[in-house]
Amino acid sequence: QVELVESGGGLVQAGGSLRLSCGVSGRTFSPYVMGWFRHAPGKGREFVAAITWSTGSTATAPSVKGRFIISRDNALHTVYLQMNSLKPEDTAVYYCAATERGWTDAPSEYNSWGQGTQVTVSS
């Protein structure tokens, strides 16, 4: 497992932007896939986006496609989630996660998780 620390959450008005960061540390290897998930009150944990360390291939959920962009900086061991055109329904705790089990959007397949960062979008 690796240690993950998220930052960058906060309160923003609808239409605004935020950038989340996830620092990766604890072991020398790079996890195969990094993902962002979110958890809103009364809902299950939802896949948002994922990226592979090696190739930078990405995938985003339909609900955020065209608004959110995932990227990584291998040298800094950091993954980012740029969130644009934010909507009130994007309000949630956002989690960074890592897996060595290959490409997946299933939360159960990720074995390392950060502590989460709150994103609140006001209307």
Backbone as a chain_set.jsonl record, in Angstrom:
{"seq": "QVELVESGGGLVQAGGSLRLSCGVSGRTFSPYVMGWFRHAPGKGREFVAAITWSTGSTATAPSVKGRFIISRDNALHTVYLQMNSLKPEDTAVYYCAATERGWTDAPSEYNSWGQGTQVTVSS", "coords": {"N": [[0.827, -1.186, 0.0], [0.262, 2.34, -0.43], [0.729, 5.668, 0.84], [-1.659, 8.224, 0.78], [-2.433, 11.604, 0.308], [-4.811, 14.029, 0.196], [-5.566, 17.334, -1.036], [-6.858, 20.686, -1.448], [-9.595, 20.986, -1.526], [-12.725, 22.765, -0.857], [-14.968, 25.607, -0.533], [-17.003, 26.733, -3.122], [-18.585, 28.763, -5.591], [-21.3, 27.912, -7.78], [-20.379, 27.109, -11.081], [-17.78, 27.783, -10.744], [-14.262, 26.895, -10.211], [-12.048, 24.327, -9.01], [-8.982, 22.824, -7.948], [-7.946, 19.695, -7.128], [-5.425, 17.964, -5.314], [-3.344, 15.084, -4.999], [-1.033, 13.628, -3.113], [1.416, 11.085, -3.321], [3.016, 8.647, -1.41], [5.304, 6.579, 0.509], [6.065, 4.084, -0.507], [8.366, 2.763, -2.919], [7.478, 2.0, -5.414], [5.335, 2.781, -8.184], [1.879, 2.996, -8.065], [-0.352, 1.182, -10.196], [-2.776, 2.273, -11.218], [-4.39, 5.326, -10.56], [-7.105, 6.739, -8.884], [-9.945, 8.955, -8.647], [-12.587, 9.374, -6.445], [-15.911, 10.089, -5.236], [-18.054, 10.932, -2.486], [-21.181, 11.565, -1.646], [-23.624, 12.8, 0.701], [-25.986, 10.341, 1.612], [-25.601, 8.857, -0.651], [-23.85, 6.317, -2.564], [-20.297, 5.51, -2.833], [-18.836, 7.097, -5.528], [-17.384, 6.662, -8.706], [-15.147, 8.93, -10.225], [-12.882, 9.708, -11.825], [-9.952, 8.313, -13.447], [-6.48, 7.425, -13.815], [-3.597, 6.105, -15.449], [-0.354, 5.478, -14.178], [1.809, 4.887, -15.85], [1.251, 5.319, -18.647], [-0.425, 7.469, -18.704], [-3.011, 7.291, -19.537], [-6.477, 8.021, -19.435], [-9.707, 8.102, -17.822], [-13.018, 9.249, -17.448], [-15.968, 9.8, -15.518], [-19.288, 9.806, -16.909], [-20.878, 11.817, -15.771], [-19.18, 13.898, -15.188], [-17.652, 14.344, -17.341], [-15.94, 16.34, -19.683], [-15.922, 18.457, -17.965], [-14.302, 17.89, -15.738], [-10.869, 17.161, -15.282], [-8.36, 14.784, -15.131], [-4.996, 14.397, -14.132], [-1.426, 13.685, -13.963], [1.696, 14.038, -12.236], [4.525, 12.549, -12.609], [7.106, 12.893, -11.593], [6.712, 14.382, -9.292], [5.127, 12.683, -7.936], [2.342, 13.021, -7.792], [-1.135, 13.359, -8.206], [-3.705, 15.004, -9.967], [-6.903, 16.635, -9.909], [-8.632, 18.549, -11.883], [-11.3, 20.619, -11.615], [-13.882, 22.008, -13.275], [-16.512, 24.359, -14.109], [-18.265, 23.847, -11.971], [-20.987, 22.274, -10.249], [-23.83, 22.372, -8.015], [-24.528, 19.711, -7.457], [-22.113, 18.437, -7.507], [-21.121, 18.54, -5.023], [-19.471, 16.949, -2.422], [-17.488, 14.592, -0.506], [-14.28, 14.155, -1.626], [-12.181, 11.581, -2.679], [-8.932, 10.279, -3.069], [-7.45, 7.436, -4.583], [-5.625, 4.343, -4.893], [-4.541, 1.61, -6.919], [-3.12, -1.604, -7.59], [-4.171, -3.413, -9.209], [-4.814, -3.222, -11.821], [-6.64, -1.691, -14.563], [-9.563, -0.168, -13.46], [-12.806, 0.908, -12.353], [-14.036, 0.361, -10.058], [-14.668, 0.864, -6.69], [-14.052, -1.107, -4.776], [-11.828, -2.392, -5.709], [-9.667, -0.845, -5.248], [-6.943, -0.408, -3.122], [-5.669, 1.4, -1.525], [-6.322, 4.391, 0.16], [-6.952, 7.901, 0.459], [-7.585, 10.434, 2.995], [-9.668, 12.018, 2.317], [-11.239, 14.982, 0.971], [-13.248, 17.809, 1.424], [-15.564, 19.081, -0.862], [-17.578, 21.735, -1.607], [-20.231, 23.074, -3.33], [-21.898, 25.942, -3.911], [-25.15, 27.199, -4.739]], "CA": [[0.0, 0.0, 0.0], [0.935, 3.633, -0.398], [0.016, 6.7, 1.583], [-2.226, 9.239, -0.097], [-2.896, 12.793, 1.025], [-5.506, 14.953, -0.695], [-5.686, 18.73, -0.645], [-7.43, 21.53, -2.48], [-11.041, 21.144, -1.432], [-13.192, 24.029, -0.298], [-16.287, 26.111, -0.9], [-16.949, 27.495, -4.366], [-19.895, 29.01, -6.184], [-21.596, 27.184, -9.009], [-19.679, 27.673, -12.228], [-16.386, 28.001, -10.401], [-13.291, 25.821, -10.413], [-11.14, 23.92, -7.951], [-8.057, 21.768, -8.323], [-7.562, 18.799, -6.049], [-4.132, 17.306, -5.456], [-3.169, 13.861, -4.222], [0.362, 13.248, -3.005], [1.612, 9.651, -3.128], [4.285, 8.355, -0.756], [5.299, 5.4, 1.366], [6.788, 2.991, -1.128], [9.113, 3.244, -4.082], [6.844, 1.698, -6.687], [4.182, 3.602, -8.555], [0.686, 2.165, -8.277], [-0.694, 1.063, -11.6], [-3.861, 3.191, -11.534], [-4.852, 6.253, -9.536], [-8.484, 7.138, -9.133], [-10.672, 9.89, -7.789], [-13.962, 8.993, -6.149], [-16.581, 11.054, -4.365], [-19.095, 10.364, -1.643], [-22.138, 12.584, -1.224], [-24.55, 12.288, 1.724], [-27.103, 9.55, 1.118], [-25.249, 8.154, -1.891], [-22.682, 5.458, -2.493], [-19.057, 6.087, -3.342], [-18.973, 7.2, -6.974], [-16.177, 6.856, -9.51], [-15.072, 10.223, -10.906], [-11.879, 9.675, -12.89], [-8.787, 7.479, -13.162], [-5.339, 7.624, -14.71], [-2.504, 5.169, -15.252], [0.937, 6.158, -13.974], [2.794, 4.607, -16.898], [0.939, 5.9, -19.96], [-1.26, 8.659, -18.591], [-4.361, 7.056, -20.059], [-7.465, 8.503, -18.476], [-11.134, 7.857, -18.009], [-13.826, 10.07, -16.558], [-17.371, 9.407, -15.455], [-20.142, 10.633, -17.768], [-21.429, 12.954, -15.045], [-18.192, 14.987, -15.083], [-16.896, 14.401, -18.593], [-15.975, 17.668, -20.278], [-15.761, 19.46, -16.909], [-13.207, 17.486, -14.851], [-9.695, 16.618, -15.961], [-7.393, 14.139, -14.251], [-3.641, 14.4, -14.668], [-0.457, 13.287, -12.961], [3.077, 14.465, -12.375], [5.27, 11.403, -12.112], [8.273, 13.332, -10.822], [6.242, 14.851, -7.991], [4.259, 11.653, -7.347], [1.105, 13.731, -7.476], [-2.252, 13.277, -9.152], [-4.555, 16.189, -9.851], [-8.239, 16.626, -10.487], [-9.081, 19.901, -12.189], [-12.761, 20.602, -11.673], [-14.389, 23.249, -13.845], [-17.975, 24.451, -14.255], [-18.811, 23.064, -10.857], [-22.427, 22.325, -10.006], [-24.156, 21.973, -6.634], [-24.537, 18.253, -7.335], [-20.74, 17.953, -7.348], [-20.783, 18.605, -3.604], [-19.165, 15.622, -1.873], [-16.11, 14.369, -0.072], [-13.535, 13.567, -2.734], [-11.113, 10.691, -2.23], [-7.917, 9.751, -3.977], [-7.238, 6.025, -4.308], [-4.62, 3.697, -5.733], [-4.658, 0.167, -7.066], [-2.157, -2.334, -8.409], [-4.942, -4.526, -9.775], [-5.168, -2.955, -13.202], [-7.609, -0.636, -14.85], [-10.867, -0.426, -12.894], [-13.52, 2.028, -11.74], [-14.738, -0.191, -8.901], [-13.994, 1.241, -5.445], [-13.586, -2.282, -4.037], [-10.553, -2.864, -6.263], [-8.613, 0.08, -4.832], [-6.532, -0.855, -1.799], [-5.113, 2.512, -0.747], [-7.237, 5.535, 0.107], [-6.647, 9.081, 1.251], [-8.533, 10.761, 4.054], [-10.775, 12.745, 1.714], [-11.283, 16.44, 1.078], [-14.607, 18.252, 1.18], [-15.85, 20.07, -1.906], [-18.943, 22.227, -1.472], [-20.565, 23.998, -4.402], [-23.123, 26.666, -3.564], [-25.92, 27.616, -5.921]], "C": [[0.873, 1.252, 0.0], [0.1, 4.586, 0.443], [-0.423, 7.795, 0.614], [-2.747, 10.394, 0.735], [-3.499, 13.762, 0.023], [-5.455, 16.374, -0.138], [-6.391, 19.471, -1.761], [-8.933, 21.69, -2.437], [-11.418, 22.491, -0.855], [-14.59, 24.356, -0.76], [-16.152, 26.987, -2.14], [-18.369, 27.692, -4.881], [-20.063, 28.185, -7.451], [-20.971, 27.908, -10.201], [-18.202, 27.886, -11.988], [-15.528, 26.776, -10.619], [-12.51, 25.555, -9.133], [-10.176, 22.902, -8.535], [-7.671, 20.982, -7.08], [-6.202, 18.176, -6.364], [-4.087, 16.076, -4.569], [-1.694, 13.491, -4.257], [0.504, 11.782, -2.643], [2.978, 9.419, -2.499], [4.181, 7.022, -0.039], [6.01, 4.205, 0.791], [7.434, 3.492, -2.404], [8.42, 2.953, -5.402], [5.727, 2.693, -6.957], [2.98, 2.7, -8.748], [0.231, 2.23, -9.725], [-1.732, 2.106, -12.011], [-4.182, 4.051, -10.32], [-6.256, 6.694, -9.886], [-8.955, 8.222, -8.192], [-12.107, 9.387, -7.664], [-14.59, 10.1, -5.309], [-17.74, 10.376, -3.646], [-19.956, 11.511, -1.142], [-23.079, 11.984, -0.188], [-25.713, 11.534, 1.094], [-26.83, 8.781, -0.157], [-24.05, 7.25, -1.653], [-21.454, 6.16, -3.033], [-19.072, 5.985, -4.865], [-17.625, 7.413, -7.649], [-16.257, 8.197, -10.223], [-14.109, 10.163, -12.087], [-10.734, 8.777, -12.457], [-7.719, 7.733, -14.213], [-4.291, 6.574, -14.405], [-1.194, 5.938, -15.104], [1.814, 6.038, -15.219], [2.5, 5.356, -18.192], [0.16, 7.2, -19.87], [-2.63, 8.508, -19.201], [-5.377, 7.415, -18.994], [-8.864, 8.03, -18.816], [-11.878, 8.741, -17.021], [-15.269, 9.607, -16.61], [-18.202, 10.322, -16.345], [-20.655, 11.898, -17.077], [-20.473, 14.146, -14.968], [-17.399, 15.168, -16.359], [-17.07, 15.773, -19.241], [-15.813, 18.783, -19.262], [-14.559, 19.153, -16.011], [-12.086, 16.873, -15.69], [-8.748, 16.031, -14.926], [-6.031, 14.157, -14.93], [-2.686, 13.955, -13.571], [0.902, 13.865, -13.294], [3.922, 13.357, -11.764], [6.442, 11.823, -11.221], [7.883, 13.772, -9.413], [5.381, 13.823, -7.279], [2.937, 12.256, -6.909], [0.101, 13.554, -8.601], [-3.17, 14.456, -8.892], [-5.945, 15.901, -10.414], [-8.661, 18.08, -10.652], [-10.582, 19.856, -12.404], [-13.246, 21.976, -12.119], [-15.912, 23.201, -13.947], [-18.686, 23.649, -13.183], [-20.292, 23.333, -10.647], [-22.699, 21.939, -8.554], [-24.15, 20.453, -6.442], [-23.141, 17.64, -7.302], [-20.293, 17.988, -5.885], [-20.626, 17.205, -3.027], [-17.8, 15.667, -1.2], [-15.411, 13.622, -1.205], [-12.335, 12.798, -2.186], [-10.192, 10.326, -3.384], [-7.68, 8.298, -3.59], [-6.235, 5.447, -5.289], [-4.862, 2.196, -5.784], [-3.534, -0.372, -7.924], [-2.848, -3.418, -9.211], [-5.392, -4.263, -11.199], [-6.258, -1.925, -13.323], [-8.991, -1.007, -14.323], [-11.48, 0.853, -12.359], [-14.308, 1.562, -10.512], [-14.009, 0.17, -7.613], [-13.404, 0.045, -4.696], [-12.244, -2.791, -4.522], [-9.383, -1.955, -5.899], [-8.229, -0.241, -3.39], [-5.819, 0.211, -0.977], [-6.015, 3.718, -0.956], [-6.69, 6.691, 0.931], [-7.758, 9.358, 2.248], [-9.749, 11.529, 3.532], [-10.665, 14.244, 1.915], [-12.677, 16.909, 0.646], [-14.65, 19.292, 0.072], [-17.32, 20.451, -1.77], [-19.182, 23.288, -2.533], [-21.903, 24.644, -4.068], [-23.821, 27.158, -4.83], [-26.128, 29.12, -5.941]], "O": [[2.046, 1.224, 0.374], [-1.073, 4.338, 0.719], [0.339, 8.228, -0.25], [-3.421, 10.19, 1.745], [-2.818, 14.257, -0.876], [-5.319, 16.583, 1.067], [-6.515, 18.966, -2.877], [-9.497, 22.45, -3.226], [-10.563, 23.262, -0.421], [-15.303, 23.511, -1.301], [-15.297, 27.871, -2.201], [-19.249, 26.87, -4.626], [-19.088, 27.812, -8.104], [-21.025, 29.133, -10.313], [-17.449, 28.143, -12.928], [-15.985, 25.757, -11.136], [-12.337, 26.437, -8.292], [-10.502, 22.201, -9.493], [-7.143, 21.53, -6.113], [-5.876, 17.901, -7.519], [-4.719, 16.036, -3.514], [-1.168, 13.091, -5.296], [-0.2, 11.284, -1.765], [3.985, 9.93, -2.989], [3.113, 6.413, 0.018], [6.519, 3.378, 1.547], [7.068, 4.553, -2.908], [8.732, 3.584, -6.412], [5.242, 3.362, -6.045], [3.046, 1.738, -9.513], [0.422, 3.245, -10.395], [-1.579, 2.753, -13.047], [-4.239, 3.559, -9.193], [-6.56, 6.986, -11.043], [-8.434, 8.386, -7.089], [-12.747, 9.027, -8.652], [-13.889, 10.94, -4.743], [-18.318, 9.398, -4.121], [-19.524, 12.322, -0.323], [-23.309, 10.775, -0.197], [-26.349, 12.022, 0.16], [-27.723, 8.122, -0.69], [-23.328, 7.4, -0.668], [-21.537, 7.246, -3.607], [-19.296, 4.909, -5.42], [-16.826, 8.243, -7.215], [-17.303, 8.562, -10.76], [-14.468, 10.519, -13.209], [-10.555, 8.506, -11.27], [-7.995, 8.182, -15.325], [-4.106, 6.189, -13.251], [-0.953, 6.919, -15.807], [2.489, 6.996, -15.594], [3.399, 5.963, -18.774], [0.089, 7.952, -20.841], [-3.346, 9.496, -19.368], [-5.176, 7.154, -17.808], [-9.155, 7.618, -19.939], [-11.424, 8.954, -15.897], [-15.732, 9.086, -17.625], [-17.858, 11.491, -16.52], [-20.845, 12.929, -17.723], [-20.901, 15.272, -14.715], [-16.557, 16.062, -16.443], [-18.178, 16.3, -19.338], [-15.591, 19.934, -19.638], [-13.871, 20.075, -15.572], [-12.329, 16.167, -16.668], [-8.378, 16.699, -13.96], [-5.922, 13.96, -16.14], [-3.065, 13.855, -12.404], [1.223, 14.143, -14.449], [4.019, 13.243, -10.542], [6.727, 11.176, -10.214], [8.632, 13.561, -8.459], [4.948, 14.051, -6.15], [2.474, 12.026, -5.792], [0.445, 13.593, -9.783], [-3.386, 14.855, -7.747], [-6.124, 15.04, -11.276], [-9.003, 18.755, -9.681], [-11.074, 19.138, -13.275], [-13.045, 22.976, -11.43], [-16.517, 22.131, -13.88], [-19.597, 22.872, -13.468], [-20.782, 24.447, -10.836], [-21.887, 21.254, -7.932], [-23.8, 19.969, -5.365], [-23.006, 16.435, -7.088], [-19.206, 17.516, -5.555], [-21.531, 16.376, -3.13], [-17.062, 16.645, -1.312], [-15.891, 12.591, -1.678], [-11.583, 13.295, -1.348], [-10.627, 10.099, -4.513], [-7.704, 7.959, -2.407], [-6.021, 5.988, -6.374], [-5.328, 1.592, -4.818], [-3.055, 0.285, -8.848], [-2.187, -4.254, -9.827], [-6.24, -4.978, -11.733], [-6.734, -1.364, -12.336], [-9.535, -2.046, -14.695], [-10.768, 1.774, -11.96], [-15.149, 2.296, -9.994], [-12.84, -0.183, -7.455], [-12.364, 0.174, -4.049], [-11.584, -3.552, -3.815], [-8.234, -2.267, -6.212], [-9.101, -0.336, -2.526], [-5.407, -0.054, 0.153], [-6.418, 4.031, -2.076], [-6.049, 6.49, 1.962], [-8.739, 8.619, 2.335], [-10.746, 11.668, 4.24], [-10.082, 14.718, 2.89], [-13.209, 16.459, -0.368], [-13.879, 20.251, 0.066], [-18.199, 19.59, -1.815], [-18.445, 24.269, -2.63], [-22.92, 23.96, -3.958], [-23.189, 27.484, -5.835], [-26.754, 29.644, -6.862]]}, "num_chains": 1, "name": "protein.A"}
